[in-house]
CSV table of C-alpha atoms and ligand atoms in Angstrom, one decimal:
chain,number,residue,atom,x,y,z
G,28,MET,CA,-21.7,58.5,77.7
G,29,SER,CA,-20.8,61.6,80.0
G,30,SER,CA,-17.4,63.1,79.5
G,31,THR,CA,-16.6,61.8,83.0
G,32,ASP,CA,-17.1,58.2,81.9
G,33,THR,CA,-15.2,58.8,78.8
G,34,PHE,CA,-12.0,60.1,80.4
G,35,ARG,CA,-11.9,58.2,83.7
G,36,TYR,CA,-9.9,55.4,82.0
G,37,GLY,CA,-10.8,52.7,84.5
G,38,VAL,CA,-9.2,54.5,87.6
G,39,PRO,CA,-12.1,55.7,89.6
G,40,GLN,CA,-11.1,57.3,93.0
G,41,GLU,CA,-11.8,55.5,96.3
G,42,ARG,CA,-13.3,58.8,97.7
G,43,ASP,CA,-13.8,62.3,97.3
G,44,TRP,CA,-10.3,63.4,98.6
G,45,ASN,CA,-11.3,67.1,98.9
G,46,ALA,CA,-14.2,66.2,101.1
G,47,MET,CA,-11.5,65.3,103.9
G,48,SER,CA,-9.8,67.8,106.1
G,49,ASP,CA,-6.2,68.8,105.2
G,50,GLU,CA,-5.0,67.0,108.4
G,51,GLU,CA,-7.1,63.8,107.8
G,52,PHE,CA,-5.7,63.9,104.2
G,53,ARG,CA,-2.1,64.2,105.4
G,54,ALA,CA,-2.3,61.5,107.8
G,55,PHE,CA,-3.9,59.2,105.4
G,56,VAL,CA,-1.2,59.6,102.6
G,57,ARG,CA,1.5,59.6,105.1
G,58,GLU,CA,0.5,56.3,106.5
G,59,ASP,CA,0.2,54.8,103.0
G,60,PHE,CA,3.6,56.2,102.0
G,61,GLU,CA,5.4,55.2,105.2
G,62,THR,CA,3.9,51.6,105.1
G,63,HIS,CA,4.3,50.7,101.5
G,64,TYR,CA,7.3,52.6,99.9
G,65,PRO,CA,10.2,50.3,99.9
G,66,GLN,CA,12.9,51.4,102.5
G,67,GLU,CA,15.7,50.5,99.9
G,68,LEU,CA,14.4,53.1,97.6
G,69,ARG,CA,14.1,56.0,100.0
G,70,PHE,CA,16.2,59.2,99.3
G,71,PRO,CA,18.2,57.5,96.5
G,72,PRO,CA,21.5,59.0,95.6
G,73,ARG,CA,20.4,59.6,92.0
G,74,ARG,CA,17.3,59.5,89.9
G,75,LEU,CA,16.0,56.0,89.6
G,76,ARG,CA,15.5,54.1,86.4
G,77,TRP,CA,12.2,52.8,85.5
G,78,SER,CA,13.3,49.1,86.0
G,79,GLU,CA,14.0,50.2,89.7
G,80,ASN,CA,10.8,52.0,90.7
G,81,ARG,CA,8.4,50.5,88.1
G,82,ASP,CA,6.6,48.3,90.9
G,83,TRP,CA,5.8,51.5,93.1
G,84,HIS,CA,4.4,53.5,90.2
G,85,LEU,CA,2.4,50.6,88.9
G,86,ARG,CA,0.9,50.4,92.5
G,87,MET,CA,0.1,54.1,92.3
G,88,ALA,CA,-1.4,53.8,89.0
G,89,ALA,CA,-3.6,50.8,90.1
G,90,LYS,CA,-4.6,52.9,93.2
G,91,GLY,CA,-5.7,55.8,90.9
G,92,TRP,CA,-2.9,57.9,92.7
G,93,ILE,CA,-0.5,58.4,90.0
G,94,ALA,CA,-1.9,61.7,88.9
G,95,PRO,CA,-2.7,63.7,91.9
G,96,ALA,CA,-3.1,67.1,90.1
G,97,TRP,CA,-5.2,65.8,87.2
G,98,PRO,CA,-8.9,66.4,87.5
G,99,ALA,CA,-11.0,63.3,88.5
G,100,GLU,CA,-12.7,63.2,85.1
G,101,TYR,CA,-9.3,62.5,83.5
G,102,GLY,CA,-8.5,59.9,85.9
G,103,GLY,CA,-6.6,62.0,88.3
G,104,MET,CA,-7.2,62.3,92.1
G,105,GLY,CA,-8.6,65.8,91.3
G,106,LEU,CA,-6.9,67.3,94.6
G,107,SER,CA,-7.4,71.0,95.6
G,108,PRO,CA,-4.3,72.9,95.4
G,109,SER,CA,-3.6,72.5,99.2
G,110,LYS,CA,-3.9,68.9,99.1
G,111,LEU,CA,-1.8,68.6,96.2
G,112,LEU,CA,1.0,70.4,98.2
G,113,ILE,CA,0.4,67.9,101.1
G,114,PHE,CA,0.7,64.9,98.8
G,115,PHE,CA,4.1,66.1,97.3
G,116,GLU,CA,5.3,67.1,100.8
G,117,GLU,CA,4.5,63.7,102.1
G,118,GLN,CA,6.2,62.1,99.2
G,119,GLU,CA,9.2,64.1,99.7
G,120,ARG,CA,9.4,63.5,103.5
G,121,VAL,CA,9.3,59.8,102.9
G,122,GLY,CA,12.1,60.3,100.2
G,123,ILE,CA,10.0,59.0,97.4
G,124,ALA,CA,11.6,58.9,94.1
G,125,ARG,CA,9.7,60.6,91.4
G,126,PHE,CA,9.6,59.0,88.1
G,127,GLN,CA,6.8,59.9,85.8
G,128,ASP,CA,7.4,63.7,86.0
G,129,HIS,CA,7.3,64.3,82.4
G,130,GLY,CA,4.0,62.5,81.3
G,131,ILE,CA,2.2,63.2,84.7
G,132,LEU,CA,3.5,66.9,85.4
G,133,MET,CA,4.0,68.2,82.1
G,134,VAL,CA,2.7,66.7,78.9
G,135,GLY,CA,-0.5,65.5,80.5
G,136,PRO,CA,-1.6,68.8,81.8
G,137,VAL,CA,-0.6,70.5,78.4
G,138,LEU,CA,-2.7,68.1,76.5
G,139,MET,CA,-5.8,68.7,78.7
G,140,ARG,CA,-5.2,72.5,78.0
G,141,TYR,CA,-4.1,72.6,74.4
G,142,GLY,CA,-4.7,69.0,73.2
G,143,THR,CA,-7.5,67.9,70.8
G,144,GLU,CA,-10.0,65.5,72.0
G,145,GLU,CA,-8.3,62.9,69.9
G,146,GLN,CA,-5.0,63.6,71.4
G,147,LYS,CA,-6.3,63.4,74.9
G,148,ARG,CA,-8.1,60.0,74.1
G,149,ARG,CA,-5.0,58.7,72.5
G,150,TYR,CA,-2.3,59.6,75.0
G,151,LEU,CA,-3.8,60.4,78.5
G,152,PRO,CA,-4.6,56.7,79.3
G,153,GLY,CA,-1.1,55.5,78.5
G,154,ILE,CA,0.3,58.2,80.9
G,155,LEU,CA,-2.0,57.1,83.6
G,156,SER,CA,-1.4,53.3,83.2
G,157,CYS,CA,2.4,54.0,82.9
G,158,GLU,CA,2.5,52.1,79.6
G,159,ASN,CA,3.8,55.2,78.1
G,160,ILE,CA,6.8,57.0,79.6
G,161,TRP,CA,7.6,60.5,78.3
G,162,CYS,CA,10.5,62.7,78.1
G,163,GLN,CA,11.0,66.4,77.4
G,164,GLY,CA,12.9,67.3,74.2
G,165,TYR,CA,13.5,71.0,74.7
G,166,SER,CA,17.2,71.7,75.2
G,167,GLU,CA,19.9,71.2,72.2
G,168,PRO,CA,23.5,71.7,71.9
G,169,ASP,CA,23.9,75.5,72.1
G,170,SER,CA,20.2,76.2,72.9
G,171,GLY,CA,19.7,75.6,76.6
G,172,SER,CA,19.0,79.1,78.4
G,173,ASP,CA,18.5,80.5,74.9
G,174,LEU,CA,15.9,78.0,74.0
G,175,ALA,CA,14.3,80.1,71.3
G,176,SER,CA,17.5,79.6,69.2
G,177,LEU,CA,16.8,75.7,68.9
G,178,ARG,CA,17.5,74.3,65.4
G,179,THR,CA,15.8,70.9,65.3
G,180,ARG,CA,13.8,71.2,62.2
G,181,ALA,CA,10.4,69.8,61.3
G,182,VAL,CA,9.0,70.1,57.8
G,183,LEU,CA,5.5,69.1,56.9
G,184,GLU,CA,5.6,66.5,54.0
G,185,GLY,CA,2.0,65.5,53.2
G,186,ASP,CA,0.3,64.4,56.4
G,187,HIS,CA,3.6,64.0,58.3
G,188,PHE,CA,6.3,66.1,59.9
G,189,ARG,CA,9.7,65.1,59.0
G,190,ILE,CA,12.0,65.9,62.0
G,191,ASP,CA,15.9,66.2,61.6
G,192,GLY,CA,18.1,67.5,64.5
G,193,GLN,CA,19.4,66.7,68.0
G,194,LYS,CA,18.4,67.2,71.6
G,195,ILE,CA,20.4,67.0,74.5
G,196,TRP,CA,20.3,66.5,78.5
G,197,THR,CA,16.9,64.5,78.0
G,198,THR,CA,16.3,63.1,81.3
G,199,LEU,CA,15.7,59.4,81.2
G,200,ALA,CA,15.3,59.3,77.6
G,201,HIS,CA,16.6,55.7,77.4
G,202,ASP,CA,13.4,54.7,79.5
G,203,ALA,CA,11.0,56.7,77.2
G,204,THR,CA,8.5,55.5,74.8
G,205,HIS,CA,7.6,59.0,73.6
G,206,MET,CA,9.0,62.5,73.7
G,207,PHE,CA,7.3,66.0,73.5
G,208,ALA,CA,9.6,68.2,71.6
G,209,LEU,CA,9.9,71.8,70.5
G,210,VAL,CA,11.0,71.9,67.0
G,211,ARG,CA,11.5,74.7,64.4
G,212,THR,CA,8.7,74.9,61.8
G,213,ASP,CA,9.5,78.3,60.4
G,214,PRO,CA,13.0,79.2,60.1
G,215,ALA,CA,12.2,82.6,58.6
G,216,ALA,CA,9.9,83.8,61.5
G,217,LYS,CA,11.4,85.5,64.7
G,218,PRO,CA,12.9,82.8,66.9
G,219,GLN,CA,10.0,82.4,69.3
G,220,GLN,CA,7.3,82.5,66.6
G,221,GLY,CA,8.7,79.7,64.4
G,222,ILE,CA,8.6,76.9,67.1
G,223,SER,CA,5.9,74.2,67.3
G,224,PHE,CA,5.2,71.6,70.0
G,225,LEU,CA,5.2,67.9,68.6
G,226,LEU,CA,4.6,64.4,70.1
G,227,LEU,CA,7.1,61.8,69.0
G,228,ASP,CA,6.9,58.0,69.3
G,229,PHE,CA,10.3,56.7,70.2
G,230,THR,CA,9.7,53.3,68.5
G,231,ASP,CA,9.5,55.2,65.0
G,232,PRO,CA,12.5,54.7,62.8
G,233,GLY,CA,15.2,57.5,63.0
G,234,VAL,CA,15.3,58.1,66.7
G,235,ARG,CA,18.7,57.3,68.4
G,236,VAL,CA,19.3,57.7,72.1
G,237,ARG,CA,22.7,57.9,73.6
G,238,PRO,CA,23.2,58.1,77.3
G,239,ILE,CA,25.5,60.8,78.9
G,240,ARG,CA,27.6,59.9,82.0
G,241,ASP,CA,27.4,62.7,84.7
G,242,ILE,CA,30.1,63.5,87.4
G,243,GLY,CA,28.7,60.7,89.7
G,244,GLY,CA,29.1,58.1,87.2
G,245,TYR,CA,25.3,57.8,86.6
G,246,GLU,CA,23.6,57.9,83.3
G,247,GLU,CA,20.5,59.9,84.0
G,248,PHE,CA,20.2,62.0,80.8
G,249,CYS,CA,20.9,61.3,77.2
G,250,GLU,CA,21.6,62.8,73.7
G,251,VAL,CA,18.7,62.2,71.3
G,252,PHE,CA,19.4,62.2,67.6
G,253,LEU,CA,16.3,62.6,65.3
G,254,ASP,CA,17.2,61.7,61.7
G,255,GLY,CA,14.3,61.8,59.4
G,256,VAL,CA,11.8,60.9,62.1
G,257,ARG,CA,8.1,61.0,61.1
G,258,THR,CA,5.1,62.0,63.0
G,259,HIS,CA,1.6,62.5,61.8
G,260,ARG,CA,0.4,66.0,61.7
G,261,SER,CA,-2.3,65.2,64.4
G,262,ASN,CA,0.6,65.0,66.7
G,263,LEU,CA,1.1,68.8,66.7
G,264,VAL,CA,-0.1,70.3,70.0
G,265,GLY,CA,-1.7,73.8,69.8
G,266,GLU,CA,-1.3,75.7,66.5
G,267,LEU,CA,1.5,75.6,64.1
G,268,ASN,CA,4.6,78.0,65.2
G,269,LYS,CA,2.8,78.6,68.3
G,270,GLY,CA,4.7,76.1,70.4
G,271,TRP,CA,6.5,78.7,72.4
G,272,THR,CA,3.1,79.6,74.1
G,273,VAL,CA,2.5,75.8,74.9
G,274,ALA,CA,6.0,75.5,76.1
G,275,LYS,CA,5.7,78.5,78.5
G,276,SER,CA,2.5,77.3,80.2
G,277,LEU,CA,4.4,74.0,80.8
G,278,LEU,CA,7.2,75.7,82.6
G,279,GLY,CA,4.5,77.1,84.9
G,280,PHE,CA,3.5,73.8,86.2
G,281,GLU,CA,6.8,72.9,87.7
G,282,ARG,CA,8.1,76.1,89.2
G,283,ILE,CA,7.0,75.6,92.8
G,284,PHE,CA,8.3,72.1,93.0
G,285,LEU,CA,11.8,73.4,92.2
G,286,GLY,CA,11.9,75.4,95.5
G,287,SER,CA,10.8,72.5,98.0
G,288,PRO,CA,12.6,72.9,101.4
G,289,LYS,CA,12.5,69.0,101.9
G,290,MET,CA,15.6,68.2,100.2
G,291,PRO,CA,17.7,70.8,102.1
G,292,GLU,CA,15.9,69.9,105.3
G,293,TYR,CA,17.2,66.2,104.6
G,294,GLY,CA,20.5,67.5,104.0
G,295,LEU,CA,20.7,69.4,107.2
G,296,GLN,CA,19.7,66.1,109.2
G,297,MET,CA,22.5,64.3,107.2
G,298,LEU,CA,24.9,66.9,108.1
G,299,GLU,CA,24.1,66.9,111.7
G,300,THR,CA,24.6,63.0,111.7
G,301,VAL,CA,27.8,63.3,109.9
G,302,ALA,CA,29.1,66.2,112.1
G,303,ARG,CA,28.2,64.4,115.5
G,304,ALA,CA,29.8,61.0,114.1
G,305,ARG,CA,33.0,63.0,113.3
G,306,GLY,CA,33.1,64.9,116.7
G,307,VAL,CA,32.9,68.3,115.0
G,308,PHE,CA,29.6,69.3,116.3
G,309,ASP,CA,30.8,71.1,119.5
G,310,ASP,CA,33.3,73.1,117.4
G,311,PRO,CA,32.2,76.8,117.6
G,312,VAL,CA,33.2,77.5,114.1
G,313,PHE,CA,31.2,74.4,112.9
G,314,GLN,CA,28.3,75.4,115.1
G,315,ASP,CA,28.3,78.9,113.5
G,316,ARG,CA,28.1,77.6,109.9
G,317,PHE,CA,25.5,75.0,110.9
G,318,VAL,CA,23.2,77.6,112.6
G,319,GLN,CA,23.7,79.8,109.5
G,320,LEU,CA,22.4,76.8,107.3
G,321,GLN,CA,19.6,76.1,109.8
G,322,LEU,CA,18.5,79.8,109.4
G,323,ASP,CA,18.8,79.6,105.5
G,324,VAL,CA,16.6,76.6,105.6
G,325,ALA,CA,14.1,78.2,107.9
G,326,HIS,CA,14.0,81.1,105.6
G,327,LEU,CA,13.4,78.8,102.6
G,328,GLY,CA,10.5,77.1,104.6
G,329,ASP,CA,8.9,80.6,104.9
G,330,ILE,CA,9.5,81.6,101.4
G,331,TYR,CA,8.0,78.3,100.1
G,332,GLY,CA,5.2,78.7,102.5
G,333,HIS,CA,4.4,82.0,101.0
G,334,TYR,CA,4.3,80.5,97.4
G,335,ALA,CA,2.7,77.4,98.4
G,336,SER,CA,-0.3,79.5,99.9
G,337,ILE,CA,-0.5,81.3,96.5
G,338,VAL,CA,-0.8,77.9,94.8
G,339,GLY,CA,-3.0,76.7,97.4
G,340,ARG,CA,-5.4,79.6,96.7
G,341,GLY,CA,-5.3,78.6,93.0
G,342,GLU,CA,-3.6,81.8,92.0
G,343,PRO,CA,-0.8,82.1,89.3
G,344,LEU,CA,2.7,82.5,90.5
G,345,GLY,CA,4.5,85.7,89.4
G,346,PRO,CA,8.2,86.1,88.2
G,347,ASP,CA,9.3,86.7,91.7
G,348,VAL,CA,8.9,83.0,92.3
G,349,SER,CA,12.6,82.8,90.8
G,350,LEU,CA,13.6,83.8,94.1
G,351,LEU,CA,12.5,80.5,95.6
G,352,LYS,CA,14.4,78.3,93.0
G,353,ILE,CA,17.5,80.3,93.6
G,354,TRP,CA,17.3,80.1,97.4
G,355,ALA,CA,16.3,76.4,97.5
G,356,SER,CA,19.1,75.2,95.1
G,357,GLU,CA,21.9,77.4,96.4
G,358,THR,CA,21.0,76.5,100.1
G,359,GLY,CA,21.1,72.8,99.0
G,360,GLN,CA,24.5,73.4,97.4
G,361,ARG,CA,25.9,75.0,100.6
G,362,ILE,CA,24.7,72.1,102.8
G,363,ALA,CA,25.9,69.6,100.5
G,364,ASP,CA,29.5,71.3,100.3
G,365,LEU,CA,29.6,71.2,104.1
G,366,ILE,CA,28.5,67.5,104.3
G,367,VAL,CA,31.4,66.6,102.0
G,368,GLU,CA,34.0,68.7,103.9
G,369,THR,CA,32.8,67.3,107.2
G,370,ALA,CA,32.7,63.7,106.2
G,371,GLY,CA,36.4,63.7,105.8
G,372,PRO,CA,37.5,60.6,104.0
G,373,PHE,CA,33.9,59.5,103.4
G,374,GLY,CA,33.2,62.8,101.8
G,375,GLY,CA,35.2,61.9,98.5
G,376,MET,CA,33.7,58.2,98.2
G,377,ASN,CA,30.8,57.5,95.8
G,378,VAL,CA,29.5,54.8,98.1
G,379,HIS,CA,27.2,54.4,101.0
G,380,ALA,CA,29.4,54.3,104.2
G,381,PRO,CA,28.8,53.5,107.8
G,382,VAL,CA,28.7,56.7,109.9
G,383,GLY,CA,27.5,57.2,113.3
G,384,GLY,CA,25.5,54.0,113.6
G,385,THR,CA,23.8,54.5,110.2
G,386,THR,CA,24.7,54.5,106.6
G,387,ILE,CA,25.4,57.7,104.6
G,388,HIS,CA,26.1,58.5,101.0
G,389,ALA,CA,27.9,61.8,101.7
G,390,LEU,CA,28.4,62.7,98.0
G,391,ALA,CA,24.8,62.1,96.9
G,392,PRO,CA,23.4,65.5,98.2
G,393,TYR,CA,26.4,67.1,96.4
G,394,TYR,CA,25.6,65.6,93.1
G,395,LYS,CA,22.0,66.3,93.5
G,396,ALA,CA,22.5,69.9,94.4
G,397,ARG,CA,25.0,70.6,91.5
G,398,VAL,CA,22.4,70.2,88.8
G,399,MET,CA,19.6,72.2,90.5
G,400,THR,CA,21.2,75.5,89.8
G,401,ILE,CA,21.3,74.5,86.1
G,402,TYR,CA,17.8,72.7,85.2
G,403,GLY,CA,14.5,74.4,85.2
G,404,GLY,CA,16.3,77.7,84.4
G,405,SER,CA,19.9,78.4,85.7
G,406,SER,CA,20.6,80.7,88.7
G,407,GLU,CA,21.8,83.2,86.3
G,408,ILE,CA,18.7,83.2,84.2
G,409,GLN,CA,16.6,83.3,87.5
G,410,ARG,CA,18.5,86.4,88.5
G,411,ASN,CA,18.0,88.0,85.0
G,412,ILE,CA,14.1,87.5,85.5
G,413,LEU,CA,14.2,89.0,88.9
G,414,ALA,CA,16.4,92.1,87.7
G,415,ARG,CA,14.2,92.7,84.6
G,416,GLN,CA,10.6,91.6,85.5
G,417,VAL,CA,10.6,92.2,89.4
G,418,LEU,CA,13.3,95.0,90.1
G,419,ASP,CA,12.8,96.6,86.7
G,420,LEU,CA,16.6,97.2,86.3
G,421,PRO,CA,18.0,98.3,83.0
G,422,ALA,CA,19.0,95.6,80.7
H,14,FAD,C1,20.0,67.2,85.4
H,14,FAD,C2,19.5,67.9,84.3
H,14,FAD,C3,18.4,67.3,83.7
H,14,FAD,C4,17.9,68.1,82.6
H,14,FAD,N1,16.7,67.4,81.8
H,14,FAD,C5,16.4,67.9,80.7
H,14,FAD,C6,15.4,67.5,80.1
H,14,FAD,O1,14.8,66.4,80.5
H,14,FAD,N2,14.9,68.0,78.9
H,14,FAD,C7,15.5,69.1,78.3
H,14,FAD,O2,15.0,69.7,77.2
H,14,FAD,N3,16.6,69.8,78.9
H,14,FAD,C8,17.0,69.2,80.2
H,14,FAD,N4,18.0,69.7,80.9
H,14,FAD,C9,18.8,70.9,80.2
H,14,FAD,C10,18.6,72.2,81.0
H,14,FAD,O3,17.4,72.8,80.8
H,14,FAD,C11,19.7,73.1,80.5
H,14,FAD,O4,21.0,72.5,80.9
H,14,FAD,C12,19.6,74.5,80.9
H,14,FAD,O5,18.6,75.1,80.3
H,14,FAD,C13,20.9,75.3,80.7
H,14,FAD,O6,21.2,75.3,79.3
H,14,FAD,P1,22.7,74.8,78.8
H,14,FAD,O7,23.2,73.6,79.6
H,14,FAD,O8,22.6,74.9,77.5
H,14,FAD,O9,23.6,75.9,79.4
H,14,FAD,P2,23.9,77.4,78.6
H,14,FAD,O10,22.5,78.1,78.4
H,14,FAD,O11,24.8,77.4,77.6
H,14,FAD,O12,24.4,78.2,80.0
H,14,FAD,C14,25.8,78.1,80.3
H,14,FAD,C15,26.0,78.9,81.5
H,14,FAD,O13,25.8,80.5,80.8
H,14,FAD,C16,24.9,81.1,81.9
H,14,FAD,N5,24.1,82.0,81.0
H,14,FAD,C17,23.3,81.6,79.8
H,14,FAD,N6,22.8,82.5,79.3
H,14,FAD,C18,22.8,83.6,80.2
H,14,FAD,C19,22.3,85.0,80.3
H,14,FAD,N7,21.7,85.4,79.3
H,14,FAD,N8,22.8,85.8,81.2
H,14,FAD,C20,23.7,85.2,82.2
H,14,FAD,N9,24.0,84.1,82.3
H,14,FAD,C21,23.7,83.1,81.2
H,14,FAD,C22,24.0,80.1,82.5
H,14,FAD,O14,23.6,80.2,83.7
H,14,FAD,C23,25.2,78.9,82.5
H,14,FAD,O15,25.9,79.2,83.8
H,14,FAD,C24,18.5,69.2,82.0
H,14,FAD,C25,19.6,69.6,82.6
H,14,FAD,C26,20.1,69.1,83.8
H,14,FAD,C27,21.3,69.7,84.5
């Protein structure tokens, strides 16, 4: 049996996507998403739970489209970098809610790079079929930006690690069946050198998940308590005490997606609709602010295009990509703030409301934009990276 047969996991691709032109490919996926993605799930005001978008993801899994970035021999679409960007851009254009990010975008690629053959065989099929839903256990109380200070302890007892500690802000942990976690395995070593990357099964005894309610009243992330949880030593990814290297490679995968201009572009459209409906679009002061935001979004598109072309050529992103995340998230916040201000009474209501012949949830972009300057490295941390690694400013 060839390695291709071994890892395709029953999801052969309909065709060689990379043999299509980029335009042809864009038209093909656009048509599919436009036709099949349910209207009521487009541009949701919050992250959807698994129960809400399960059917869509199972459809994508059955089509072999659930893992567009994975190589075909692992059951993915094997898209070239430029086609991958098109795929994500078209998803965002239609307002498709992502769900399986942590399995598909994070732990899957990590296992392909650092995992043993046994780990790949054991875990990749469950990610592709959506039978296993993963969450990311990095942050802890008092260890967010300063992740290297994390304290969740894992001690090797015979063939198992025993894990005790707490994770926090774990997105959709209440839907997860598994967690990939950073844990401290050598408390005597320098902070970054005593950390390991472990895989945990949430059905094992000792795992307790408690949802956290956010300012919008939604429960998207959770606290996760780990009390004497045991995981077999074969669930260690990479070398013992070298989890930091594994974790760093994982953060590289997500950086371009945090700077997509689609959400601010959508926000700008919403702002225009609200402003026209409220009769402020002809006000010169409003126009001035609107045009400023239009320019900010246009700049964002240019910056994104620059980094997308680097990714498209298959080259690594440098630390200067921090600029993209700052610009995308802070532009998104400025737009969201002006939507709330312009919407008047609707701006303070956490509901869909009729505005200008359509229905708008004026607070949704506001809630979404608030968190963007925190997760994936806060704006302050991104500025520190730019100061130290790009501008070479003194500490
Ligand atoms: C919506 C959302 C989803 C998330 N999902 C997950 C998840 O699934 N899994 C996971 O592990 N984590 C997740 N997180 C956690 C996220 O990674 C952390 O919130 C983030 O790293 C910041 O850490 P913190 O909250 O502990 O804040 P802190 O690190 O305590 O920071 C507090 C403030 O101090 C600033 N600050 C901190 N250090 C410095 C410094 N050196 N210089 C200047 N300013 C500084 C920060 O910018 C921030 O403004 C999520 C967070 C959010 C908001």
